[in-house]
CSV table of C-alpha atoms in Angstrom, one decimal:
chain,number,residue,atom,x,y,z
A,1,UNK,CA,-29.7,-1.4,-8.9
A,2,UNK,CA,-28.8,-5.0,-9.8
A,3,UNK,CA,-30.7,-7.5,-7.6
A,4,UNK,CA,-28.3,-9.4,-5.3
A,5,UNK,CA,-29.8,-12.5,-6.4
A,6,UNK,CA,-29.1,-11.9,-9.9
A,7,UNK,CA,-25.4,-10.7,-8.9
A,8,UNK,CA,-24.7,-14.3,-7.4
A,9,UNK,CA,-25.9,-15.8,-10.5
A,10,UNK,CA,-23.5,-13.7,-12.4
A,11,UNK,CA,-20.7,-14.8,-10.0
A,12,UNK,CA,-21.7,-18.2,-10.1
A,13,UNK,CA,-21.4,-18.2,-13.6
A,14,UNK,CA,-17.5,-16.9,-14.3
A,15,UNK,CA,-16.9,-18.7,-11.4
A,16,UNK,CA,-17.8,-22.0,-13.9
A,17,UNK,CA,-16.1,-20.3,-16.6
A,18,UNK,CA,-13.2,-19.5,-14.5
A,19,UNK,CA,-13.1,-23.3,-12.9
A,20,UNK,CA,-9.8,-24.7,-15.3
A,21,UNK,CA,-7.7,-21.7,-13.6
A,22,UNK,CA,-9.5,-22.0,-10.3
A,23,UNK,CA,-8.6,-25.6,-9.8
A,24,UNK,CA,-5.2,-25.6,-11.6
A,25,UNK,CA,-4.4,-23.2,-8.4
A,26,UNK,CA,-5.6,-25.0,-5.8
A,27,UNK,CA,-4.0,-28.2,-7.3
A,28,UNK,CA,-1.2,-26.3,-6.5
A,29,UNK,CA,-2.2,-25.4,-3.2
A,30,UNK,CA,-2.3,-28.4,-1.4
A,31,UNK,CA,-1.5,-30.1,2.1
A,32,UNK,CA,-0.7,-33.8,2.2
A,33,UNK,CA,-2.4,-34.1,5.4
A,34,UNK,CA,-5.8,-33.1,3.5
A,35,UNK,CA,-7.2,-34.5,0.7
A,36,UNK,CA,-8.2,-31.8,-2.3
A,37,UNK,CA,-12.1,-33.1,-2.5
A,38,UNK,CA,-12.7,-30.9,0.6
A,39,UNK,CA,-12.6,-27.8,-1.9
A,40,UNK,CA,-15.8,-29.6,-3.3
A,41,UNK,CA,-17.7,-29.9,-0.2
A,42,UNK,CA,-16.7,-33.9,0.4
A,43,UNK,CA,-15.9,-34.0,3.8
A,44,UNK,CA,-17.1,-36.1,6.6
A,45,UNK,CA,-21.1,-35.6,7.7
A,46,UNK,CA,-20.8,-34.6,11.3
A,47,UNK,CA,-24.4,-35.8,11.8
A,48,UNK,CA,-23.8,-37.8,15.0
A,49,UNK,CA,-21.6,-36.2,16.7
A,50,UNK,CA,-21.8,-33.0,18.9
A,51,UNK,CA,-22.7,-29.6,17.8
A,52,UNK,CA,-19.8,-27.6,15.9
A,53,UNK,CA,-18.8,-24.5,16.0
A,54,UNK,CA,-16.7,-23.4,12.8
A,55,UNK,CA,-14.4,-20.7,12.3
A,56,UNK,CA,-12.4,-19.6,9.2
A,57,UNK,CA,-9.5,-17.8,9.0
A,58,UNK,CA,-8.2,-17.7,5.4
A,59,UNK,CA,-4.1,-17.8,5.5
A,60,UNK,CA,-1.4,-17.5,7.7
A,61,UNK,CA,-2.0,-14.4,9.3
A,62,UNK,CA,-5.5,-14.8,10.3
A,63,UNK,CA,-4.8,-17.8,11.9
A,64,UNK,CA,-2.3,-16.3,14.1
A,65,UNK,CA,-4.8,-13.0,14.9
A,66,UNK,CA,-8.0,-16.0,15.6
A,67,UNK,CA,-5.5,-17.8,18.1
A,68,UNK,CA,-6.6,-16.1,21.1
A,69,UNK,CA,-10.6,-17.0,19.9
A,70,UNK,CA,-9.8,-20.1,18.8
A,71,UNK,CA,-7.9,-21.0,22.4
A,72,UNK,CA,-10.9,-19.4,24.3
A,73,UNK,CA,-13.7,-21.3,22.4
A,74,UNK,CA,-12.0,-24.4,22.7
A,75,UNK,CA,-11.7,-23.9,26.2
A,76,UNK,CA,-15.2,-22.1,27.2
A,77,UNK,CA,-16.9,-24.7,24.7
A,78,UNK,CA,-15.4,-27.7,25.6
A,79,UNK,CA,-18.8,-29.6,24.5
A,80,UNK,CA,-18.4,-28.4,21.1
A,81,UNK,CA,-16.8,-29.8,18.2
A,82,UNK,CA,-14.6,-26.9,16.7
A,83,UNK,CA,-13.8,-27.1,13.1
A,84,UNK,CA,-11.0,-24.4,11.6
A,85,UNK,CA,-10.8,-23.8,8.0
A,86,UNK,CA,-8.2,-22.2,5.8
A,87,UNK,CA,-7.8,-21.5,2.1
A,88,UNK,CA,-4.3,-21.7,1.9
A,89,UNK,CA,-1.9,-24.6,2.7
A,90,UNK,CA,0.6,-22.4,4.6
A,91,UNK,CA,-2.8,-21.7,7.3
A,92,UNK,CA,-3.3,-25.5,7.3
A,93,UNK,CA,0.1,-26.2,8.6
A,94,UNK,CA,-0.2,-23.0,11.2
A,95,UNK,CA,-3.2,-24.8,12.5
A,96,UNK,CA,-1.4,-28.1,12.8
A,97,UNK,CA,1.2,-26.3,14.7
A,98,UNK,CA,-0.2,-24.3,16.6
A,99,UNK,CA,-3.1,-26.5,17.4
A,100,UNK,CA,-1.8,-30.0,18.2
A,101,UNK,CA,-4.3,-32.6,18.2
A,102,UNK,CA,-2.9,-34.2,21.6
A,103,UNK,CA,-3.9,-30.4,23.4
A,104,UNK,CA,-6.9,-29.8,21.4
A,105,UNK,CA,-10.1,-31.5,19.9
A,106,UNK,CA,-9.8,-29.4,16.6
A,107,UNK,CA,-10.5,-30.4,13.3
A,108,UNK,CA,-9.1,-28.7,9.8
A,109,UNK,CA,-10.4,-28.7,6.6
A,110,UNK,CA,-9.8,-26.7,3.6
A,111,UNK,CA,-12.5,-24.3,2.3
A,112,UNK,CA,-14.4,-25.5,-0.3
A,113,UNK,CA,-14.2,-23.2,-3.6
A,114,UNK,CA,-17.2,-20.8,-3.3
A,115,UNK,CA,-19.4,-23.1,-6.4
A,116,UNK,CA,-22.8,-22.9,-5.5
A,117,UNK,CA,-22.8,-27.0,-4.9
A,118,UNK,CA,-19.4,-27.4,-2.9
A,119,UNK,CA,-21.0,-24.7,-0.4
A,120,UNK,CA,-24.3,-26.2,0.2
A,121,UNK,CA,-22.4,-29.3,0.1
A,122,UNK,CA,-20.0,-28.2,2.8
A,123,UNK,CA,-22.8,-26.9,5.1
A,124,UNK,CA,-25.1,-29.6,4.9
A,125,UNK,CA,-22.2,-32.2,5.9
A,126,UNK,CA,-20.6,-29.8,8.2
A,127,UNK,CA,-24.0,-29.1,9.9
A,128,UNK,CA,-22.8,-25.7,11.9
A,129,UNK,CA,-24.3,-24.3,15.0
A,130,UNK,CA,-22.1,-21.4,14.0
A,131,UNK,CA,-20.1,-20.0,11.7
A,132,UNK,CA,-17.3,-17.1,12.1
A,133,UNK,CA,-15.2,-15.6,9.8
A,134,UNK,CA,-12.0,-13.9,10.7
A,135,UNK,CA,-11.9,-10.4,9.3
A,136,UNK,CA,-12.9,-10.4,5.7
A,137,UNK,CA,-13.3,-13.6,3.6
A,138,UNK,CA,-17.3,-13.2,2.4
A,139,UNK,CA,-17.8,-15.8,-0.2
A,140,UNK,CA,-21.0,-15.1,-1.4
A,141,UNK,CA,-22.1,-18.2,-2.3
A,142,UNK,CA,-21.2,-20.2,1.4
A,143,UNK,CA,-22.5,-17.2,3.1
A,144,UNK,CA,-26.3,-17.6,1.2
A,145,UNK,CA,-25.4,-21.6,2.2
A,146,UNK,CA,-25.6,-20.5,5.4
A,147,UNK,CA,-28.2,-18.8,5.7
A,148,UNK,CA,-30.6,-21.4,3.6
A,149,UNK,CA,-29.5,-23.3,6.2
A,150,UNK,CA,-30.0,-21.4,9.1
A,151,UNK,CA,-26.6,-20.7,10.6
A,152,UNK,CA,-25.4,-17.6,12.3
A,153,UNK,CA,-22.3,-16.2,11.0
A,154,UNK,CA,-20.5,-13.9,12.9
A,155,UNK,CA,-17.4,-12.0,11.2
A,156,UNK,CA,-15.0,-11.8,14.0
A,157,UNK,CA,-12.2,-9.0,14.1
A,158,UNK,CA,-13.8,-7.6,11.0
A,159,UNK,CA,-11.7,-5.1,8.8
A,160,UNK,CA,-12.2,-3.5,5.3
A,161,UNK,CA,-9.1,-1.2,4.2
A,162,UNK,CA,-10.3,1.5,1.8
A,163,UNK,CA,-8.6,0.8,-1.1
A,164,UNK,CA,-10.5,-2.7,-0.1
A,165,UNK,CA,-13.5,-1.2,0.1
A,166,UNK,CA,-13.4,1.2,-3.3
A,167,UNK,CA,-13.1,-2.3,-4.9
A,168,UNK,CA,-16.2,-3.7,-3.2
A,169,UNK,CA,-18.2,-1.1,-4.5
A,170,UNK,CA,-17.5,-2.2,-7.6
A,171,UNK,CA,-19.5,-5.6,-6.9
A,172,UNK,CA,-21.7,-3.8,-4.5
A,173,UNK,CA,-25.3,-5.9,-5.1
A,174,UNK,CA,-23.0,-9.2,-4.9
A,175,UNK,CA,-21.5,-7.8,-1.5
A,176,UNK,CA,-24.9,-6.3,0.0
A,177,UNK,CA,-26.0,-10.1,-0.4
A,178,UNK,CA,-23.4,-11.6,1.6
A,179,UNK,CA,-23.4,-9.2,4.6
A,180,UNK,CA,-27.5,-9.6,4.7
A,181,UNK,CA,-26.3,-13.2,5.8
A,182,UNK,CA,-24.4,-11.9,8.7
A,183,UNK,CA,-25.8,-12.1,12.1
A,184,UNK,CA,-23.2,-10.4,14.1
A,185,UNK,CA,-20.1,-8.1,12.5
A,186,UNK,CA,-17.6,-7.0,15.5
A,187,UNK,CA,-15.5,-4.6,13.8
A,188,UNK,CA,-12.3,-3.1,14.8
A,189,UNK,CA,-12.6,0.5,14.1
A,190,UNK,CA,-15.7,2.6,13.4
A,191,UNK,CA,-14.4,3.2,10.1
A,192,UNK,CA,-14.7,-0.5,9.5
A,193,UNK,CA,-17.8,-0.6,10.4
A,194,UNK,CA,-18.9,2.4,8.7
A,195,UNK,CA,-17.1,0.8,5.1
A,196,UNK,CA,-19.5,-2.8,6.2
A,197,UNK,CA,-22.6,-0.8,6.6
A,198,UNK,CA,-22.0,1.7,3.3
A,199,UNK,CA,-22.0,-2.3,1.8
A,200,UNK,CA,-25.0,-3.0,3.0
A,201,UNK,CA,-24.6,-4.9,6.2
A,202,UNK,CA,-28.0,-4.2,8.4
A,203,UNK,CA,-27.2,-1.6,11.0
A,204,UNK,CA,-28.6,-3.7,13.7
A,205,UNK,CA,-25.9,-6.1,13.1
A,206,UNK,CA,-22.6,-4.4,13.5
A,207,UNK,CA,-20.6,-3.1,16.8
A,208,UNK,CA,-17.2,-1.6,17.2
A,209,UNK,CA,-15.3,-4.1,19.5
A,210,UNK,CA,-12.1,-3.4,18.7
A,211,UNK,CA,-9.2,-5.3,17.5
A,212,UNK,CA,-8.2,-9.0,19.3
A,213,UNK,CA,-4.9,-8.8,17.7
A,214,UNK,CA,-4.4,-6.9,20.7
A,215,UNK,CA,-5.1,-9.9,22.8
A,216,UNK,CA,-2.3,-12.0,21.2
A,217,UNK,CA,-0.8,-14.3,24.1
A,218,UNK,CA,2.5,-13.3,25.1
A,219,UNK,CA,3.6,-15.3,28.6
A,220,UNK,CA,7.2,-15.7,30.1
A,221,UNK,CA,8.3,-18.9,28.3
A,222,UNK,CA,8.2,-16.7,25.2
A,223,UNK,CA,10.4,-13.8,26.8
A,224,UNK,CA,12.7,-15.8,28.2
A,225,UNK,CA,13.3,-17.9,25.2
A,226,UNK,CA,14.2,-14.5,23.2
A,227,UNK,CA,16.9,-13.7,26.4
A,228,UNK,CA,18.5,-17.3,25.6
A,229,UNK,CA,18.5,-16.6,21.9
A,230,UNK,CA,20.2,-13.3,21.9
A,231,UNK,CA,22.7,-14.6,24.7
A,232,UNK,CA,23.8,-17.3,22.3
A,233,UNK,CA,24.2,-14.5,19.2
A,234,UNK,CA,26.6,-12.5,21.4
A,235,UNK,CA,26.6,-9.3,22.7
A,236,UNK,CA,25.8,-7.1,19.8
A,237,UNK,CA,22.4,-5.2,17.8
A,238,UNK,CA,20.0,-7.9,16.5
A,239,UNK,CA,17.1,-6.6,14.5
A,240,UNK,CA,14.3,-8.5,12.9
A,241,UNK,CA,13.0,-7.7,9.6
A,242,UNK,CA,9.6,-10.1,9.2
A,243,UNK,CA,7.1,-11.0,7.4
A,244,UNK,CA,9.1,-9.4,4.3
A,245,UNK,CA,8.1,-10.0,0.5
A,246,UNK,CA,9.7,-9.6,-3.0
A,247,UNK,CA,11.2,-6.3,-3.6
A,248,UNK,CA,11.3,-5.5,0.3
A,249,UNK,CA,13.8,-8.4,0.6
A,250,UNK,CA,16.7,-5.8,-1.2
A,251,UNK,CA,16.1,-2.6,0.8
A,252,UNK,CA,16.0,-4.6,4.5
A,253,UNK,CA,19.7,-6.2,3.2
A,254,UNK,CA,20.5,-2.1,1.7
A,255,UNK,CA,20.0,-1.0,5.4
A,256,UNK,CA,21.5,-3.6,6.8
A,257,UNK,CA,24.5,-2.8,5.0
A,258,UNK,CA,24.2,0.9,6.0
A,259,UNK,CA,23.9,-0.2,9.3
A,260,UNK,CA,27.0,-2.4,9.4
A,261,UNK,CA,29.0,0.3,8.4
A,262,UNK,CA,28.5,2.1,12.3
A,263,UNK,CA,28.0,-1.3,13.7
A,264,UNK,CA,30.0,-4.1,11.8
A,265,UNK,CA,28.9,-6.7,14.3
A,266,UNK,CA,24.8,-6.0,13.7
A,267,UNK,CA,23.0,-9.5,13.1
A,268,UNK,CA,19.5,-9.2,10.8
A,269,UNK,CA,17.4,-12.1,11.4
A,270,UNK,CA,15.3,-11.9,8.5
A,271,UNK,CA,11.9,-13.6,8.0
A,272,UNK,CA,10.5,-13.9,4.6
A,273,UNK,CA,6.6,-13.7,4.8
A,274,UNK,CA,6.3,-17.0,2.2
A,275,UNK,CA,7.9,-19.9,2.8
A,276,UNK,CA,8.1,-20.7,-1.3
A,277,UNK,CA,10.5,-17.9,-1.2
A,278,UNK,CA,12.9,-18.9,1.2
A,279,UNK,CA,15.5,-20.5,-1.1
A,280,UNK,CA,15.1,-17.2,-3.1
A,281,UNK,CA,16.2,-14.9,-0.3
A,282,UNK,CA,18.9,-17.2,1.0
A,283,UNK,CA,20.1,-16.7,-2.9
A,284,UNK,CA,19.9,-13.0,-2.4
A,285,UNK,CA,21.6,-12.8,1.1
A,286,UNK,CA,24.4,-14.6,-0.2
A,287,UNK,CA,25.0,-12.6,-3.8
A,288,UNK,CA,25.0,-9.5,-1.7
A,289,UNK,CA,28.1,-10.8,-0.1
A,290,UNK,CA,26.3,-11.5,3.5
A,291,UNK,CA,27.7,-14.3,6.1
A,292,UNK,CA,24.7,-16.2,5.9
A,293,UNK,CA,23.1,-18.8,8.8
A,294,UNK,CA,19.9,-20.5,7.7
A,295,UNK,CA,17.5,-21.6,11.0
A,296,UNK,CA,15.7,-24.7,8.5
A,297,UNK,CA,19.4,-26.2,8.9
A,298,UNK,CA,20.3,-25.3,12.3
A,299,UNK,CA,22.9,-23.5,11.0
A,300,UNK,CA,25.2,-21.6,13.9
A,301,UNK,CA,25.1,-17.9,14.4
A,302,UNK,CA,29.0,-16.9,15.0
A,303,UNK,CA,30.6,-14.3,15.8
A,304,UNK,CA,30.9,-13.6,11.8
A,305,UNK,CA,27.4,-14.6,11.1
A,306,UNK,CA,25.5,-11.2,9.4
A,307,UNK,CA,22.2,-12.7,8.5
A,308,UNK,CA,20.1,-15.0,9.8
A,309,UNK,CA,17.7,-16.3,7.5
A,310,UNK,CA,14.7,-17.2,9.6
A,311,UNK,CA,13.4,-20.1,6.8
A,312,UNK,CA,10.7,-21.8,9.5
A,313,UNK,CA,7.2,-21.4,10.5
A,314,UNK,CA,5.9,-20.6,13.4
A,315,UNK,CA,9.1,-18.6,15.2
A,316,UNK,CA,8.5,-15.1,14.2
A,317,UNK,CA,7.4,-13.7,17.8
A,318,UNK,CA,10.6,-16.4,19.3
A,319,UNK,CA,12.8,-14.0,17.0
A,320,UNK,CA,11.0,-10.6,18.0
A,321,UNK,CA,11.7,-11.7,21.6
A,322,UNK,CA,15.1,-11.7,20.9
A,323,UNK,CA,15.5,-8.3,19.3
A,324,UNK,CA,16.5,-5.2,19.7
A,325,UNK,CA,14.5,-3.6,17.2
A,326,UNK,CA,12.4,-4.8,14.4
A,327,UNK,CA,10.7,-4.0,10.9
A,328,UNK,CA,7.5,-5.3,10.4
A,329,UNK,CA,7.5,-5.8,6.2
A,330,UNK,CA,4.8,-5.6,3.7
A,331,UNK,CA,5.0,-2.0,4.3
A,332,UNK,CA,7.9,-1.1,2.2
A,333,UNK,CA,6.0,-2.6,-1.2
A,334,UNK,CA,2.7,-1.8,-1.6
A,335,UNK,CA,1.5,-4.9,0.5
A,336,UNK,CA,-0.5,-2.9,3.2
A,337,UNK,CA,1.6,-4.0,5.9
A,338,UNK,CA,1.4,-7.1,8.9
A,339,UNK,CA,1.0,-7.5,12.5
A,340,UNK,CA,3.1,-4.3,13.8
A,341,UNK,CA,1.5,-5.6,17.5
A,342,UNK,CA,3.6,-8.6,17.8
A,343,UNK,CA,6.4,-6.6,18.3
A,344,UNK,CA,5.1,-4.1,20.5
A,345,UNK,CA,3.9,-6.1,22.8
A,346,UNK,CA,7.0,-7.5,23.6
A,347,UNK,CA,8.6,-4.0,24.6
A,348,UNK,CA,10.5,-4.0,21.0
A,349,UNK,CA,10.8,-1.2,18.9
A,350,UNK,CA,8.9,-1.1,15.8
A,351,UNK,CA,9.8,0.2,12.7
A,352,UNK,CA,7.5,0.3,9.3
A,353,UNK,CA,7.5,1.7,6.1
A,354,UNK,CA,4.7,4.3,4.4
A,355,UNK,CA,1.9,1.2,3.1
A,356,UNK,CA,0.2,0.5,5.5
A,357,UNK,CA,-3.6,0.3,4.3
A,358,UNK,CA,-3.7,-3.0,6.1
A,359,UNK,CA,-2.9,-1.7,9.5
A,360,UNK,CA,-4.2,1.9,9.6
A,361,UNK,CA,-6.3,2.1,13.1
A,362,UNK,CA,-3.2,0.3,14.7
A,363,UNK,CA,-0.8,2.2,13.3
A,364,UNK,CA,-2.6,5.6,14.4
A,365,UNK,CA,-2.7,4.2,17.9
A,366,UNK,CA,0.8,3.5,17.8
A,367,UNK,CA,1.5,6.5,16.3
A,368,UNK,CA,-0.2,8.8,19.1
A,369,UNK,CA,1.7,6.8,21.7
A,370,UNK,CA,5.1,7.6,19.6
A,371,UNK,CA,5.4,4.2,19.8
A,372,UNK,CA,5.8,3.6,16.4
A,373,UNK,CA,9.2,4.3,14.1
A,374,UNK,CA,8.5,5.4,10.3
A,375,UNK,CA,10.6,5.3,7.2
A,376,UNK,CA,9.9,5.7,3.6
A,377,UNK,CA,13.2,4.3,1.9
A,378,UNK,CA,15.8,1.6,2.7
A,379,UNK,CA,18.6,4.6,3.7
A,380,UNK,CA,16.1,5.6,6.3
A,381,UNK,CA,15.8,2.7,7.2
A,382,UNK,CA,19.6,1.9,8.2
A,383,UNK,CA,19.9,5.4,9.7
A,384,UNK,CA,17.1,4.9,11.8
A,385,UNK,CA,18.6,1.6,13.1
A,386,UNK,CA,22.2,3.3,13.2
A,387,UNK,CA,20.3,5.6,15.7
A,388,UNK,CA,18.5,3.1,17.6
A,389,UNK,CA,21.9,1.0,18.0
A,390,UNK,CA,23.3,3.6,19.7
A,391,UNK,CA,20.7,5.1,21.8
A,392,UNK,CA,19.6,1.5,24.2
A,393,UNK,CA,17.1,4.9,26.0
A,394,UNK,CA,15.3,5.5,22.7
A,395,UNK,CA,15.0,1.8,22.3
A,396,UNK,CA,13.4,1.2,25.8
A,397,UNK,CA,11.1,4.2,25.5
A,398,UNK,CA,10.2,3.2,22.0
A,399,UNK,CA,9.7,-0.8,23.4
A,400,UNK,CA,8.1,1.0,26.6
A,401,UNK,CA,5.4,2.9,24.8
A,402,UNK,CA,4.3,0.1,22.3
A,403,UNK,CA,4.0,-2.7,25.3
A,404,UNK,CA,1.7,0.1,27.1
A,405,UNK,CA,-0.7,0.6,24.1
A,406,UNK,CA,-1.1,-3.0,23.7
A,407,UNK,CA,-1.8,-3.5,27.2
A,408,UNK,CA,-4.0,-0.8,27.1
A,409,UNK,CA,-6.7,-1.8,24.0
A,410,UNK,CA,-6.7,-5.5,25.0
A,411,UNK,CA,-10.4,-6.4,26.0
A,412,UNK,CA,-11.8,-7.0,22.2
A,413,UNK,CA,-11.6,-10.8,22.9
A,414,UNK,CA,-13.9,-11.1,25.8
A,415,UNK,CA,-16.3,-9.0,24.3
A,416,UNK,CA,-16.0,-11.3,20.9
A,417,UNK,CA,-16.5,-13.9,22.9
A,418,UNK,CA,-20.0,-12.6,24.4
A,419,UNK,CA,-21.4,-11.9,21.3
A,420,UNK,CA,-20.4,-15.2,20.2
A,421,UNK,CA,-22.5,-17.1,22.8
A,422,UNK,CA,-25.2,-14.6,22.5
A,423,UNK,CA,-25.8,-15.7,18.7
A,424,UNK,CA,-25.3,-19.5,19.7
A,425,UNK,CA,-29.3,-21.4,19.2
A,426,UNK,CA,-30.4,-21.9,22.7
A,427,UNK,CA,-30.8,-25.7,22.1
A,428,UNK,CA,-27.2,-26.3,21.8
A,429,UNK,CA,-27.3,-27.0,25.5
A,430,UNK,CA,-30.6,-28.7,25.9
């Protein structure tokens, strides 16, 4: 079997050979609040000021599952300097939001392209006490940065799908090097860990700790914001259909017509996963003949209103508050599925289609609790809301069932956390 040494040269090497392509995308993929030499490594030496703790969370939804850790580190390690990083732009500005720098002493960057020289670069200027990674980004060559450089990395929240993991195996000496780098690996399932270790990750240094997506922070402000929403739609069946991509877009507007044909006054608030598409889907909503209101203009939702196009960032659990049902996309398409949680844990019904590779363990637990609505096709899809519009018992029983398993798995944060500061160097609080 191929050394894993030699497979990070090989890496290394398309990566070069790659590198037009490479940075042709992430010229692409930019932030104006961030300057593109941070994918090389040029960002500021932190070599006088306090320790750092850095955690990565690649794109949109991982910063939104690390919130909770992210909140509790910056609280419990106050003396820290915490530094997020994303890869994408759409994560950058999810941190911005999310993390205002007048509540929080948080710094962004962008990741640096996974070059041998950008990551020692990056590490050596960055100068981590830690390092966590949300779920699965292992760049090979930042990992072995880390580890030349003496930092514990601890992959928080960690899941490996398997159709993710047949592809690993592919690579397997490449992978085998990276998680030999890993201090700590809490995973969310045994079968995540079990994926990890058949990689090569040390069994000493993986646990089970379950997901912290079920620890996602729902308080009053956020309920009683959806009561005000829905009270200013009118009295009438509001689902949510979020986090949707390209080719799920058509079916979720094909069941909302099905619907509308039992209930003519049915509002969809639909959510586009990608914010490049949103002009696209406003297009779509309005060729299909749909009484369209977009949220990005502040558009009003009358009384004739049939689609809300929910072009923002940052309001999808505002507009799950407000519903009386909701599909959680990516699972209509061969995506894998999102967060089917953020619902639930509001008390709102949750509806999915078959792909859901993404999302297995928590859609099993849901499932158990028959707490968890499934459809294959868009026709199923509108009778299934049909039925739910006219059965408010189903609907609380449904939204009763999913509140109750979140409520009852919540507890992988705190135990996160303890592993965190039991891999953090002693002399951090000398």
């Amino acid at each position: 079997m191929m050394a894993p040494g030699v497979a990070r040269g090989l890496y290394s090497a398309l990566l070069y050979l790659l590198s037009p392509l490479i940075w042709w995308r992430v010229w692409r993929e930019h932030a104006l609040t961030n300057k593109r030499a941070e994918r090389l490594g040029l960002i500021a030496d932190a070599a006088d000021g306090p320790p750092t703790i850095w955690l990565h969370a690649a794109s949109v939804g991982e910063v939104l599952a690390a919130r909770p850790l992210i909140e509790a580190l910056a609280e419990r390690h106050a003396d820290h300097r915490l530094v997020v990083t994303t890869m994408t732009a759409t994560g950058a500005e999810r941190v911005r939001a999310l993390f205002p720098a007048e509540r929080y002493a948080l710094t962004h960057y962008f990741l640096p392209l996974d070059f041998p020289g950008a990551a020692r670069r990056f590490i050596a200027r960055l100068r981590p006490r830690l390092a966590i990674i949300v779920e699965t980004e292992l760049w090979p060559n930042l990992l072995a940065a880390c580890e030349r450089q003496h930092v514990p990395v601890v992959v928080a929240n960690a899941r490996l799908s398997g159709k993710a993991f047949q592809g690993y195996r592919k690579v397997a000496p490449l992978l085998r090097g990276a998680l030999g780098a890993v201090s700590w690996l809490a995973a969310k399932s045994s079968a995540d860990l079990e994926r990890f270790t058949a990689l090569g990750l040390p069994d000493a240094c993986g646990e089970v700790v379950g997901s912290i997506k079920f620890d996602l922070p729902i308080n009053a402000e956020l309920r009683d914001e959806g009561e005000r929403l829905h009270t200013l739609w009118g009295v009438r069946f509001v689902w949510v259909a979020g986090s949707t991509h390209e080719g799920e877009d058509e079916q979720v507007l094909a069941a909302h017509a099905r619907l509308r044909r039992t209930h003519p006054q049915a509002l969809l608030v639909l959510v586009p996963r990608h914010p490049q598409r949103f002009s696209a889907v406003a297009e779509l909503c309005e060729a299909r003949g749909e009484r369209l209101a977009r949220r990005s203009q502040d558009e009003t939702v009358e009384a004739e209103t049939s689609v809300l196009l929910g072009d923002t960032m940052g309001e999808l659990m505002r507009f799950y508050a407000a519903a009386d049902a909701a599909f959680v996309g990516g699972s209509l398409v061969p995506i894998g599925g999102h967060n089917l949680l953020e619902p639930a844990a509001l008390g709102v019904p949750v509806l999915t289609g078959p792909h859901l590779a993404n999302f297995q363990d928590i859609a099993e637990t849901l499932r158990e609790a028959k707490a968890l609505c499934e459809i294959d096709t868009a026709e199923a899809l509108g009778e299934a809301l049909a039925t739910l519009a006219n059965d408010p018992d189903q609907r609380r029983r449904l939204g009763a069932a999913g509140e109750a398993v979140v409520a009852t798995n919540r507890g992988a944060l705190e135990k996160t956390l303890a592993g965190i500061a039991a891999r953090l160097p002693a002399d951090v609080y000398a």
